[in-house]
Every structure is written in structure tokens, then in C-alpha cells.
Coordinates of C-alpha atoms in Angstrom, one line a residue:
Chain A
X595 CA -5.9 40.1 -34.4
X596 CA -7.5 42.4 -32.8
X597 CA -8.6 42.9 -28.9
X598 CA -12.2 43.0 -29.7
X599 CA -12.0 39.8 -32.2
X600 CA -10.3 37.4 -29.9
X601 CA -12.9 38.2 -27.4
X602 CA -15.9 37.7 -29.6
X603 CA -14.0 34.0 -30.9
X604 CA -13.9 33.0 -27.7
X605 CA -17.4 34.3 -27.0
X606 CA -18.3 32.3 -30.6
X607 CA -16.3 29.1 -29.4
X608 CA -18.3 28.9 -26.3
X609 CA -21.6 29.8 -27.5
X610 CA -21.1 27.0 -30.6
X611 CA -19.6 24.7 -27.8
X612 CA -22.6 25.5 -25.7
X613 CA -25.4 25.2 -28.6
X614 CA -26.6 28.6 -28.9
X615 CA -27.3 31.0 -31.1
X616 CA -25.7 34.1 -32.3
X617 CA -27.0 36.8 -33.7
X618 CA -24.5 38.1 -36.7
X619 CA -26.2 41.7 -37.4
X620 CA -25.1 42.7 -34.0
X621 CA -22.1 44.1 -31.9
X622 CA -18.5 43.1 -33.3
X623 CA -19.8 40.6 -35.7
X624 CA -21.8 43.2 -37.6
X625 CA -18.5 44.7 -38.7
X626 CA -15.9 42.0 -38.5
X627 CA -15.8 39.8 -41.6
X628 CA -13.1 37.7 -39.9
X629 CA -15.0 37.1 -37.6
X630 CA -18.3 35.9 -39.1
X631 CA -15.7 33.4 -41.3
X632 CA -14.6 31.8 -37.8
X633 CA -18.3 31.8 -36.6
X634 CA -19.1 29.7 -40.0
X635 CA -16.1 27.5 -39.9
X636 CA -17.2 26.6 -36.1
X637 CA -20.7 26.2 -37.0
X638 CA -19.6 24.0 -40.1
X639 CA -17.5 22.2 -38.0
X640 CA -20.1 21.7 -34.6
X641 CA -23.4 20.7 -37.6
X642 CA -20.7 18.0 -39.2
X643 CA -19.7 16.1 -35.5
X644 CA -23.5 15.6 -35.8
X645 CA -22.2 12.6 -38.3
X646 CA -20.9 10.8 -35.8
X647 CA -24.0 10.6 -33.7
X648 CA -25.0 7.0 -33.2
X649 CA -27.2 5.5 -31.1
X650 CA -25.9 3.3 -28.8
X651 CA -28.8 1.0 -26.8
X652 CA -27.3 0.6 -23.3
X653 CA -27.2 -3.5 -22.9
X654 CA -28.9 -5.5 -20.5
X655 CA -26.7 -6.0 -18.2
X656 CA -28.6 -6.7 -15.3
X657 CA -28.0 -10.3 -15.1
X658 CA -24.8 -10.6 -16.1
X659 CA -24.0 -8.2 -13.7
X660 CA -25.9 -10.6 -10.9
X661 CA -24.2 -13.5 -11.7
X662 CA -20.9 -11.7 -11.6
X663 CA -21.7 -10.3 -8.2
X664 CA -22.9 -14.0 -7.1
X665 CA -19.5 -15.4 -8.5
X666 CA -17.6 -13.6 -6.7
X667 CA -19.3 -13.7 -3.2
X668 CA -19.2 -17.4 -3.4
X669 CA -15.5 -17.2 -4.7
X670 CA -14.9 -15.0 -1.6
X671 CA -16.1 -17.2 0.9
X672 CA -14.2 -20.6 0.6
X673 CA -11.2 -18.1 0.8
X674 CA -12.3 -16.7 4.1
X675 CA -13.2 -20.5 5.3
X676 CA -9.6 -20.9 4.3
X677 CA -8.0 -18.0 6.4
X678 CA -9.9 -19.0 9.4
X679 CA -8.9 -22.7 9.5
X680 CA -5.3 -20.6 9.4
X681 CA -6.2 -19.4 12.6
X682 CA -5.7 -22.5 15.0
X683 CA -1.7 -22.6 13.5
X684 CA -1.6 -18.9 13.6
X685 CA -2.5 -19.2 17.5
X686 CA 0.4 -22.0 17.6
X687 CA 2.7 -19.8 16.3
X688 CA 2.0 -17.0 18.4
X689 CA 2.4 -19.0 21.6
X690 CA 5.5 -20.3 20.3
X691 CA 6.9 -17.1 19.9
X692 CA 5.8 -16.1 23.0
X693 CA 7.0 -19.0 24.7
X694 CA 10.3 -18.8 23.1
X695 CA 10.6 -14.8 23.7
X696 CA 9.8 -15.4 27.8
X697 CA 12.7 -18.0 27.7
X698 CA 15.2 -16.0 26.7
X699 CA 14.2 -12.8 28.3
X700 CA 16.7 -12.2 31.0
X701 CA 15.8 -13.2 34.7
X702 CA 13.3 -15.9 33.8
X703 CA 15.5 -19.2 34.1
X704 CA 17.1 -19.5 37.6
X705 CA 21.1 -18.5 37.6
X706 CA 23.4 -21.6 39.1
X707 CA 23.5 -21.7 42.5
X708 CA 27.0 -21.3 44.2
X709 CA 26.5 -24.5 46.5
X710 CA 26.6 -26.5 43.1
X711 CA 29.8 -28.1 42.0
X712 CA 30.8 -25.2 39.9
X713 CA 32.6 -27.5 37.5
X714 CA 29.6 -29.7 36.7
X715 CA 26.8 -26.7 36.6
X716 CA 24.1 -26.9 34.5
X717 CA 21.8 -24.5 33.7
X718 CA 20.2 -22.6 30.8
X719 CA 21.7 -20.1 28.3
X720 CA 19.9 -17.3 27.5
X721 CA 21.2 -15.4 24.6
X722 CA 23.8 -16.7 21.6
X723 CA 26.8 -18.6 23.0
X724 CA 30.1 -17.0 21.7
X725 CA 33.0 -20.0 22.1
X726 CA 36.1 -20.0 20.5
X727 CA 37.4 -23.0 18.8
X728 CA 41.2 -23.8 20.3
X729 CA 41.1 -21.3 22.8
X730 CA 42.1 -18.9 19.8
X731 CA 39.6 -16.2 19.9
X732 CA 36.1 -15.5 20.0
X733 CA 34.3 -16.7 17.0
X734 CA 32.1 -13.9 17.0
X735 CA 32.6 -10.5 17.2
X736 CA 30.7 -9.6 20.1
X737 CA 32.4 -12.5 22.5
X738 CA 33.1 -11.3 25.7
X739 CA 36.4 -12.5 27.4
X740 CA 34.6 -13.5 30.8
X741 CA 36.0 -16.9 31.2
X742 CA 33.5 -20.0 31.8
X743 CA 34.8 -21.8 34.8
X744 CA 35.3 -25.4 33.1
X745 CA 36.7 -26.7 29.9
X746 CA 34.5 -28.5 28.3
X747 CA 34.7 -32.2 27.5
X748 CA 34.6 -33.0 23.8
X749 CA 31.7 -33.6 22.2
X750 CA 30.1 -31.1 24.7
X751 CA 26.3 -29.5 24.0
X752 CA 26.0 -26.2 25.2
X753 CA 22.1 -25.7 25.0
X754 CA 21.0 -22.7 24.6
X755 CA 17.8 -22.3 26.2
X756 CA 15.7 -25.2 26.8
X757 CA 14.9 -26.0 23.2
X758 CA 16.6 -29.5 22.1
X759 CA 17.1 -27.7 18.3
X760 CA 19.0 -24.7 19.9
X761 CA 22.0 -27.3 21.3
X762 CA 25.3 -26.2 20.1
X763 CA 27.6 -28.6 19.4
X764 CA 31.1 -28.1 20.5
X765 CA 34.1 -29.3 18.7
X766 CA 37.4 -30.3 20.6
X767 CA 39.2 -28.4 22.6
X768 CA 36.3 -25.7 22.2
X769 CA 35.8 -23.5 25.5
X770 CA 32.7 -21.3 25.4
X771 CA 33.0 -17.9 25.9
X772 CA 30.1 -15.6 26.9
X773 CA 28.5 -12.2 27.8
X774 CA 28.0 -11.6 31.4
X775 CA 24.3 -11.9 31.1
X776 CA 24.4 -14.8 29.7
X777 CA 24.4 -18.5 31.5
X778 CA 25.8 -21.1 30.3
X779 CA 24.9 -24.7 29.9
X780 CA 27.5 -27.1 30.2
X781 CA 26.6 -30.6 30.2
X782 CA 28.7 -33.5 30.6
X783 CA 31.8 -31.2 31.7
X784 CA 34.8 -32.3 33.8
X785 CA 37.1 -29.9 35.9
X786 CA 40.3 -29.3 34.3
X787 CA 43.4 -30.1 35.7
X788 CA 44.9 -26.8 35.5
X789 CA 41.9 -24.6 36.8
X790 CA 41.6 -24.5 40.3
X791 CA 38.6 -24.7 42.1
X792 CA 39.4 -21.6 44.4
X793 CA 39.7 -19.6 40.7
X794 CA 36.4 -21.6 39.3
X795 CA 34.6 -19.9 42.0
X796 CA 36.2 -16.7 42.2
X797 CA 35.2 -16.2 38.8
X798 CA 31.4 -17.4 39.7
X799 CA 31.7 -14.7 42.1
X800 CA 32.8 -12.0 39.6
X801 CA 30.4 -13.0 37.4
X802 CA 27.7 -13.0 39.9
X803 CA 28.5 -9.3 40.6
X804 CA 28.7 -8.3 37.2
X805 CA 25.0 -9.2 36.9
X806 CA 24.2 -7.3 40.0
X807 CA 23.5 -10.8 42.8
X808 CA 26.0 -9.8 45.2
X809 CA 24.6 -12.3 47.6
X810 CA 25.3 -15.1 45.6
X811 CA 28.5 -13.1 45.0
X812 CA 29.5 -13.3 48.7
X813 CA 29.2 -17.3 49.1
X814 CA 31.1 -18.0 45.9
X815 CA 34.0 -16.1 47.0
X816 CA 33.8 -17.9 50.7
X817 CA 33.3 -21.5 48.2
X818 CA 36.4 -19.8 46.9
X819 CA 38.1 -19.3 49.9
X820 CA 37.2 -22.5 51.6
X821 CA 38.6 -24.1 48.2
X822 CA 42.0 -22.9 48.2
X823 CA 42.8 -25.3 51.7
X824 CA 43.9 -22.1 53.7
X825 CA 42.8 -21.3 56.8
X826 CA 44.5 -18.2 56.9
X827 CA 41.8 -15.8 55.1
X828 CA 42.6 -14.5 51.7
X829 CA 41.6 -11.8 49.2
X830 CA 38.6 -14.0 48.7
X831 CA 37.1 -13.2 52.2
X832 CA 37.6 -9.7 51.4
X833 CA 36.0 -10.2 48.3
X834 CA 33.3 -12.2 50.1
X835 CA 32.5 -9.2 52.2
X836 CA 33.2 -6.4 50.4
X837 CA 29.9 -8.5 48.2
X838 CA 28.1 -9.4 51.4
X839 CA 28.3 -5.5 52.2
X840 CA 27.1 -4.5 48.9
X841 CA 24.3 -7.2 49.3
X842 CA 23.5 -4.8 52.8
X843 CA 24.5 -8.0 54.7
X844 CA 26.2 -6.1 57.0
X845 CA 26.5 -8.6 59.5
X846 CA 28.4 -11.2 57.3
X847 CA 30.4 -8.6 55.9
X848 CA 32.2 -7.7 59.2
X849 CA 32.5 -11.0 59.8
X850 CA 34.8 -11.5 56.9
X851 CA 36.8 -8.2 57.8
X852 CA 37.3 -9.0 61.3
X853 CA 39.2 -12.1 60.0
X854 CA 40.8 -10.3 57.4
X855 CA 42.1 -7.8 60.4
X856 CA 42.9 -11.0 62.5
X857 CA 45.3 -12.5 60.5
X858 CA 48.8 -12.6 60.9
X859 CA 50.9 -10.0 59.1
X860 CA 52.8 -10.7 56.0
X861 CA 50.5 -12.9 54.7
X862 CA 50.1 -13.2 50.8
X863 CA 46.9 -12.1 49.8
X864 CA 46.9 -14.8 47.1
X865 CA 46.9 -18.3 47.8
X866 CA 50.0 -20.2 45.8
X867 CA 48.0 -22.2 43.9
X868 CA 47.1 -19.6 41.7
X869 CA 50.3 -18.5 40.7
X870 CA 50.3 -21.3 38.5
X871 CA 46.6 -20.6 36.9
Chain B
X301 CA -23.8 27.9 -12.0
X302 CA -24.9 25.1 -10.2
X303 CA -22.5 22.5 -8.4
X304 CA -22.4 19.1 -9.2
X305 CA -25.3 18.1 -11.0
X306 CA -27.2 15.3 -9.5
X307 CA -29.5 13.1 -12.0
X308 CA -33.0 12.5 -10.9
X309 CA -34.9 9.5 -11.1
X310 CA -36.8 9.6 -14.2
X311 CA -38.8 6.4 -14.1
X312 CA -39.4 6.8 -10.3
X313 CA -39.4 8.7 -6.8
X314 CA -37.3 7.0 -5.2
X315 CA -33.6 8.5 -5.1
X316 CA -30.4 7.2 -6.2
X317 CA -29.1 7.3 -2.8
X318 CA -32.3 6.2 -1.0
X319 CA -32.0 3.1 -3.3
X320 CA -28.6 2.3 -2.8
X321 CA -29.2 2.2 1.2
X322 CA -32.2 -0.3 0.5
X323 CA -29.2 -2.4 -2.1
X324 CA -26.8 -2.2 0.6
X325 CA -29.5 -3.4 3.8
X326 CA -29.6 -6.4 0.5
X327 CA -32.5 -5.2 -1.8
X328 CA -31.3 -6.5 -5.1
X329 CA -34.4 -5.2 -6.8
X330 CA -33.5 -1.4 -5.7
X331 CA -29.6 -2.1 -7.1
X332 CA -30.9 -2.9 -10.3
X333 CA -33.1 0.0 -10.4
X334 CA -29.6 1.8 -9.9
X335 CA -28.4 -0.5 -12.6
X336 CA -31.1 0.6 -14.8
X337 CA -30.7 4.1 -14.2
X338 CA -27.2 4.6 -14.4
X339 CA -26.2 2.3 -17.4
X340 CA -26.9 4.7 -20.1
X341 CA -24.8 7.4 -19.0
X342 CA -22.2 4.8 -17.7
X343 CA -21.7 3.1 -21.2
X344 CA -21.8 6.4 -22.9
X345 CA -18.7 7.5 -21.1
X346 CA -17.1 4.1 -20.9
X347 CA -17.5 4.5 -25.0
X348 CA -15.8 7.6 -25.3
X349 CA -13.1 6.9 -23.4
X350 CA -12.4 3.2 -24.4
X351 CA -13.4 3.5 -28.0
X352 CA -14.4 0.2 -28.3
X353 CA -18.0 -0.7 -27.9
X354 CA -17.2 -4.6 -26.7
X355 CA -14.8 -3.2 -24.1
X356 CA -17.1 -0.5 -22.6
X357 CA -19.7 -2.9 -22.0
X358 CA -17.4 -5.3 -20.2
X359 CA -15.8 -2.3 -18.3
X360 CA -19.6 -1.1 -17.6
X361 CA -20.7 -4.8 -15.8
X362 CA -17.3 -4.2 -14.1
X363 CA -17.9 -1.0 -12.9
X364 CA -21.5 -2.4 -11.4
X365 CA -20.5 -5.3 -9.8
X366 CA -17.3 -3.0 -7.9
X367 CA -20.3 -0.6 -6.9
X368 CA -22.6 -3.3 -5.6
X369 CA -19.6 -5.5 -3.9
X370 CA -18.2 -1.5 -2.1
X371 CA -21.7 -0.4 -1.3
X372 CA -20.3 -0.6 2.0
X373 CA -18.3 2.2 1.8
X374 CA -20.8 4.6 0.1
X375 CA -21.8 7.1 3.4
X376 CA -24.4 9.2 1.1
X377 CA -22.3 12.1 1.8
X378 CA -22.5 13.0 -1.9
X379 CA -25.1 11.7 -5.0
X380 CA -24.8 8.4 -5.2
X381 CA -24.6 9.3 -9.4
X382 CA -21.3 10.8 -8.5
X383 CA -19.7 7.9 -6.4
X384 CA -20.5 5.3 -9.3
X385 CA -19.2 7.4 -11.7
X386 CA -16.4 8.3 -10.4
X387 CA -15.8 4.2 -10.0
X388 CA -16.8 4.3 -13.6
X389 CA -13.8 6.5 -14.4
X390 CA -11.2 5.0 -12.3
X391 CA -11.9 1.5 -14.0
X392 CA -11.5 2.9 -17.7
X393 CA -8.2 5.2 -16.5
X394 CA -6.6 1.4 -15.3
X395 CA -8.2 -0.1 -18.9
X396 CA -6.6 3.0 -20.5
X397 CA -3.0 2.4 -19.0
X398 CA -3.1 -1.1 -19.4
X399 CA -4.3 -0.7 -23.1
X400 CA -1.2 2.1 -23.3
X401 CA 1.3 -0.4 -21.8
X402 CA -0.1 -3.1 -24.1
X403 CA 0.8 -0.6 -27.1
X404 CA 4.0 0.1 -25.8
X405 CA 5.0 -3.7 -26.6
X406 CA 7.7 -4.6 -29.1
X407 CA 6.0 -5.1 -32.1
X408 CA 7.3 -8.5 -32.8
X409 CA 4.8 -9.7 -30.0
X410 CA 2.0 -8.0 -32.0
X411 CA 0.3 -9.1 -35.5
X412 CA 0.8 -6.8 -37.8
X413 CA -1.3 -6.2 -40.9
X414 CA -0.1 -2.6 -42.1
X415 CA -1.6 -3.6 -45.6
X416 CA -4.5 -1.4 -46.4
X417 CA -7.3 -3.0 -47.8
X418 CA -9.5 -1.9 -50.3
X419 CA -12.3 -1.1 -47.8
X420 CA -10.5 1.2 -45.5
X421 CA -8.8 2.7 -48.6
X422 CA -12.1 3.6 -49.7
X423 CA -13.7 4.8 -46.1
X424 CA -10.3 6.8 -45.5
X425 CA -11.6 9.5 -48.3
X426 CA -15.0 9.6 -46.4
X427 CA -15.9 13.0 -44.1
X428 CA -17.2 11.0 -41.2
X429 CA -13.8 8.5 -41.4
X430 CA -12.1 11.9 -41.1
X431 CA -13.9 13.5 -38.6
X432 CA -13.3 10.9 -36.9
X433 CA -9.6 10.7 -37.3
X434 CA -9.6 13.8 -36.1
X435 CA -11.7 13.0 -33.0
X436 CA -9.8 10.2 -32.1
X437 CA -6.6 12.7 -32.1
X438 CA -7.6 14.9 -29.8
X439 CA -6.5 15.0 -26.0
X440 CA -8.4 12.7 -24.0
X441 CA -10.0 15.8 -22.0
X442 CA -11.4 17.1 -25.2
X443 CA -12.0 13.9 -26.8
X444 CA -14.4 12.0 -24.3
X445 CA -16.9 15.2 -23.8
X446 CA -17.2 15.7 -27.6
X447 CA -17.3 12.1 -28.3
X448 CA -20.2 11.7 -25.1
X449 CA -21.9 15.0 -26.5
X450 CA -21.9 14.4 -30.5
X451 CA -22.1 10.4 -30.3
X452 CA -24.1 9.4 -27.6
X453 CA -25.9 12.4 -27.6
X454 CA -25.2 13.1 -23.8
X455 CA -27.0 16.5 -22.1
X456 CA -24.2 18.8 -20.7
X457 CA -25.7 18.1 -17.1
X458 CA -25.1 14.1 -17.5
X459 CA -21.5 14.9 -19.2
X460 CA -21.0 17.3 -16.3
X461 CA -21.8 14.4 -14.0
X462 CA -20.2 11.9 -15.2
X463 CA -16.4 13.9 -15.7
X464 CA -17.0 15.0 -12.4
X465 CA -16.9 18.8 -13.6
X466 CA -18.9 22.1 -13.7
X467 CA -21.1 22.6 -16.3
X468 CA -19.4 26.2 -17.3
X469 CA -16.0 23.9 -17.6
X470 CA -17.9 21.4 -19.9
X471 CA -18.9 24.0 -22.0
X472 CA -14.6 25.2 -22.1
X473 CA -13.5 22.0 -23.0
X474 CA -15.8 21.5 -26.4
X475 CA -15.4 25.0 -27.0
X476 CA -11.6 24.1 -26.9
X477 CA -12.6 20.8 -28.9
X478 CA -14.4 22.4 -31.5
X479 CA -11.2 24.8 -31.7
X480 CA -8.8 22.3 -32.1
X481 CA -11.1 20.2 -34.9
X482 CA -11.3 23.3 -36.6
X483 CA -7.6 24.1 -36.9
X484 CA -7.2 20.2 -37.4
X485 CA -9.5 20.0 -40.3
X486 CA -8.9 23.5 -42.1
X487 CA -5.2 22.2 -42.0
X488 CA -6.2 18.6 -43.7
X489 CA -8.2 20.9 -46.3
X490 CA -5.9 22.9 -47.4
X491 CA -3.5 20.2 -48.2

């Protein structure tokens, strides 16, 4: 096919498409025979689509379209009534949440105070206890070996937080085990017989420092010292003032370095009892 | 060429878009103007593309009631024409998956009847059953415009309007049409 045809088919297609007319006796179609064929078979083909012309009468739809509008505003609405009576549990919910959230963020519940018994302390936990059944290891993966300073009477609740549903039941022989930010709830505990009281409250005092209340710090190590029956100071009034000076009580801090300089020489840091711990 | 064509109000002065801000301050009268209006063009295109008249007119109530219960989001920042049909042609692209999903089904879930009977033996032989054939096997671009130009006797402006196209691109795809029925037919004719 030639140049000049394809350009005068597509000028035929368009024209036929478009409704018009063409005038055969002029330009390319004058001389193309080819091309007046393709100009009928279009035509025949454009005047025989008129065959399928029908005439279609648009509906009414005016009120069916109303009363589908009307149906489905009033369906809407009950649904909205329904959402909004959502809203008074919604708000429960949400202060729930909130409530529960505030409990457990750190610093909210007050830490156990070092002129408690430190066997008997009860206060709140704040994140997932970790304990470890028999002694035998951390149940959990992310338990941290800071020992609790009691054993635990069996059945024991360890709450965790203030909610009654969050109490975790300990089995026998279970000791809890925690991470330093955490505090621990121990209800209904009794001092064990092999933990000494000087060691239950040098651990309160490590675990003070570890979350940054060296003040607190300082007077568990002095329970600590007072508790080992010596009056000889120990490494506990070090410890005691080494946390007092880190607390920027200077003045306490001195105090228990003067005695740790005042005391006779050749004396065991450690007091004998806990050898045996 | 113009742009987009926009439809005028025949029966009235009043604008398609200044009627559809009256519907959506809750003039119902001034929607079914709108109703009124547009429902020709609407159905004709809902037609082509559907095939079925039955379905078109369900899509085209459809197609209203979306338009009235959206009004909201209609800004007027083109012809109103245009918004509605382009809801117009959304709806029947969904009815024309679903309906191509539906015919994708294992036959076993369908009724079939592929038994002839003597009346569509008889209108098979018949030109217009074959034009039509031949319509219905075009490519839906090709199809719908021919279908809203030769059967509902659409202008090219209100086919224009309701594809959402330039008129010089109208004019392309039944030119293209007319090509293909041509090469369809001349093929079925020489057999």
C-alpha cells in the first residue's frame, strides 16, 4: 500500500467515523480505485450500525431514586445513634488504659523505704515479674539475677501493680527474680533462715544505687551495718558513705570515713556472718 | 478543539452546578432537575457498557443516589456533568468486574443451556444479530462509543462527556471501530 493511500484511509476512517462527507472526484480518491473500495466498504459498514439504533426512553427514575436516598439516610442514622452510645465505654476504656499505663510507668508508685523491715516489704511491681521456679533459673529470658532480699513463703502473690487480676501466683520454693527497675511485691513473706539481715539490706542498698537513689542507698547500707551486731565499722559504712557522697551528703559521708579511718587495724572488712551466705 | 464539553441546560437557565449547590444546601427539587437532565445520557452509557437494559437502569438509580448522598464532596471545580459521570463510570467499571468474576465461575455453579433453539437459530442468520455479534466483540473502548453513538443515538459532544475524552479522540476511537467491524465483517463474508 501505498504512502498516499494509507493516509487518505485514515483520512476516510475519520471522516466516516466523524459523519462527513467526502468528495470522490477529488485528490487521491479520484485516482485510487482501492481506495474508493475502502471508502464504500466503510460507508456500507457506518449506514448498516444504523440497524442497531433503538430508542431507548430514559426511565423515571426520580422516585425511586428518592426513596433510595431516604432509605439509606434513615438506615445511616440508627448506625450513628449506635456508635455514639459506644462512646461512654470507649471513654472507659481509654481511662483504663491510661490509668493502667500511669501505673506502671516508672517513678509513679513510691520505692520501699529502707526503715521497713526489709524482709516483710511490700510495695508495688511495676513491670513483668521474672521468678524462677526452684531456684533453677530465670523463667524468662530477660530475668535479671539481682537477687530479692527474701524467700518467699509458699503460696506467695507477687502483685504486680495494684490490679487484683495482675497477682502472680507463686508455686513452692519459687523466689522471684527481677530487673533493677522493677519493685517487687512480696506479701506474706518470712526472712529466711539462711539470708542475713546485714546481706538483705546490703542488697536494698545495691539495688537502690542501681536505680540512681543513693540516699536511700546510704541508710540501707548503715541498716546493713547496724544489722551485722559489730561495732567495729565494716565495708558497709564505706558503702554507706561512698552513697551518702554520691547523694552530695557530704557531711554524712565523712562521717562514715572517719570511722572507717578510726578503726583498729587488721580488721576484716566482712562481717563473719556472711561467709556462710 | 474544545476541552471538556460541558452540557447546557436545555429545559432551563439554571446550571448544572448552580443546581447542585441549591441540592446540596437540601433543594430536592433542583437534584431532580439534575436527575432529569442527566438521565438520558447516564442510561445511554450505562447501556453500552452493561449491555443489559435491566442492569443499566439499576446501575443509573445507583449512580444518582451515590451523587446526591457525596454532594458534599462536589467543590464545582469542574462541570458538575463531568463529576456525575465520572461516578457513572466508576459504578459500571465495579458491575463490569464483578460481572467478569461472576463468568470466571466453574461452570458447574452456572445453568447451562448450550442447546440452541429454533429462534436464535433463526436470528443468528439475521444482519443486525451479526452486526451485533460483531459489536459486542469489540474492545470495550471501541464498543461503548459505537454502541452510545449508533444505538442511543448519542451527539459526539455528550459521548465526549460522558467517557471523559476529547472530542478529536471520540472521533479516533469509532474511526478505529468502524475499522475493526469492517475487517470483522469482510472476514465473516468471505467465509
Amino acid at each position: 500500500m501505498k504512502w498516499q493511500c494509507r493516509q487518505a484511509r485514515r483520512r476516510i476512517e475519520r471522516f466516516v467515523a466523524a459523519g462527513r462527507s467526502i468528495d470522490v472526484a477529488e485528490g487521491h480518491l479520484a485516482r485510487c480505485a482501492c481506495c474508493r473500495a475502502h471508502l464504500a466498504e466503510m460507508t456500507a459498514v457506518h449506514e448498516s450500525l444504523g440497524l442497531l439504533r433503538t430508542d431507548i426512553a430514559a426511565p423515571e427514575v426520580d422516585s425511586r431514586v428518592w426513596q433510595e436516598i431516604d432509605r439509606r439516610i434513615a438506615a445511616s442514622s440508627p448506625s450513628r445513634a449506635r456508635a455514639w452510645a459506644f462512646a461512654p465505654a470507649a471513654l472507659a476504656v481509654s481511662y483504663l488504659i491510661v490509668t493502667i499505663v500511669a501505673t506502671h510507668l516508672p517513678g509513679t508508685q513510691s520505692a520501699p523505704q529502707p526503715g521497713e523491715p526489709g524482709i516483710k516489704t511490700t510495695s508495688a511491681a511495676r513491670s513483668p515479674i521474672e521468678y524462677a521456679e526452684n531456684a533453677s533459673g530465670p523463667v524468662t529470658a530477660e530475668a535479671v539475677r539481682l537477687p530479692i532480699p527474701t524467700h518467699l513463703k509458699s503460696p506467695t502473690i507477687v502483685r504486680h501493680g495494684s490490679e487484683r487480676r495482675n497477682r502472680l501466683r507463686i508455686a513452692r520454693h519459687t523466689k522471684p527474680r527481677t530487673s533493677p527497675a522493677v519493685e517487687v511485691a512480696a506479701h506474706e513473706t518470712s526472712p529466711s533462715a539462711k539470708t542475713p539481715a546485714h546481706l538483705v539490706w546490703a542488697r536494698w542498698g545495691s539495688w537502690y544505687e542501681q536505680n540512681g537513689d543513693y540516699e536511700r542507698a546510704s541508710a540501707a547500707y548503715a541498716e546493713a551495718q547496724s544489722a551485722t551486731g559489730v561495732a567495729t565499722p565494716t565495708v558497709y559504712s564505706y558503702e554507706a558513705g561512698r552513697a551518702a557522697e554520691c547523694a552530695g551528703d557530704l557531711t554524712t559521708a565523712v562521717e562514715y570515713y572517719s570511722k572507717m579511718l578510726s578503726r583498729p587495724a587488721g580488721q576484716n572488712d566482712k562481717p563473719k556472718a556472711e561467709k556462710g551466705a | 478543539m474544545t476541552g471538556m464539553a460541558v452540557l447546557e441546560s436545555p429545559a432551563t437557565d439554571r446550571t448544572d452546578e448552580f443546581l447542585a449547590g441549591a441540592a446540596k444546601a437540601g433543594d430536592r427539587a433542583a437534584f431532580s432537575a439534575l436527575v432529569a437532565r442527566h438521565r438520558g445520557l447516564a442510561l445511554a452509557y450505562a447501556r453500552a457498557r452493561l449491555g443489559s437494559r435491566e442492569e443499566a437502569e439499576d446501575a443509573l438509580q445507583e449512580c444518582f443516589v451515590r451523587a446526591y448522598l457525596s454532594l458534599g464532596s462536589y467543590r464545582g471545580a469542574r462541570p458538575w456533568a463531568a463529576w456525575f459521570m465520572a461516578i457513572v463510570r466508576n459504578h459500571c467499571t465495579d458491575l463490569s468486574r464483578r460481572a467478569q468474576k461472576q463468568a470466571q465461575q466453574p461452570l458447574d455453579e452456572w445453568e447451562i443451556d448450550d442447546a440452541p433453539g429454533p429462534e436464535s437459530c433463526l436470528l443468528a442468520r439475521h444482519e443486525e444479530e451479526r452486526l451485533r455479534a460483531a459489536v459486542a466483540a469489540l474492545p470495550e473502548k471501541f464498543r461503548t462509543p459505537l454502541r452510545m453513538h449508533y444505538e442511543a443515538g448519542q451527539s459526539y459532544r455528550e459521548i465526549a462527556l460522558a467517557l471523559g475524552m476529547r472530542e478529536s479522540t471520540l472521533v479516533g476511537r469509532l474511526a478505529g471501530a468502524l475499522k475493526l467491524l469492517r475487517r470483522k465483517l469482510g472476514a465473516e463474508g468471505s467465509r
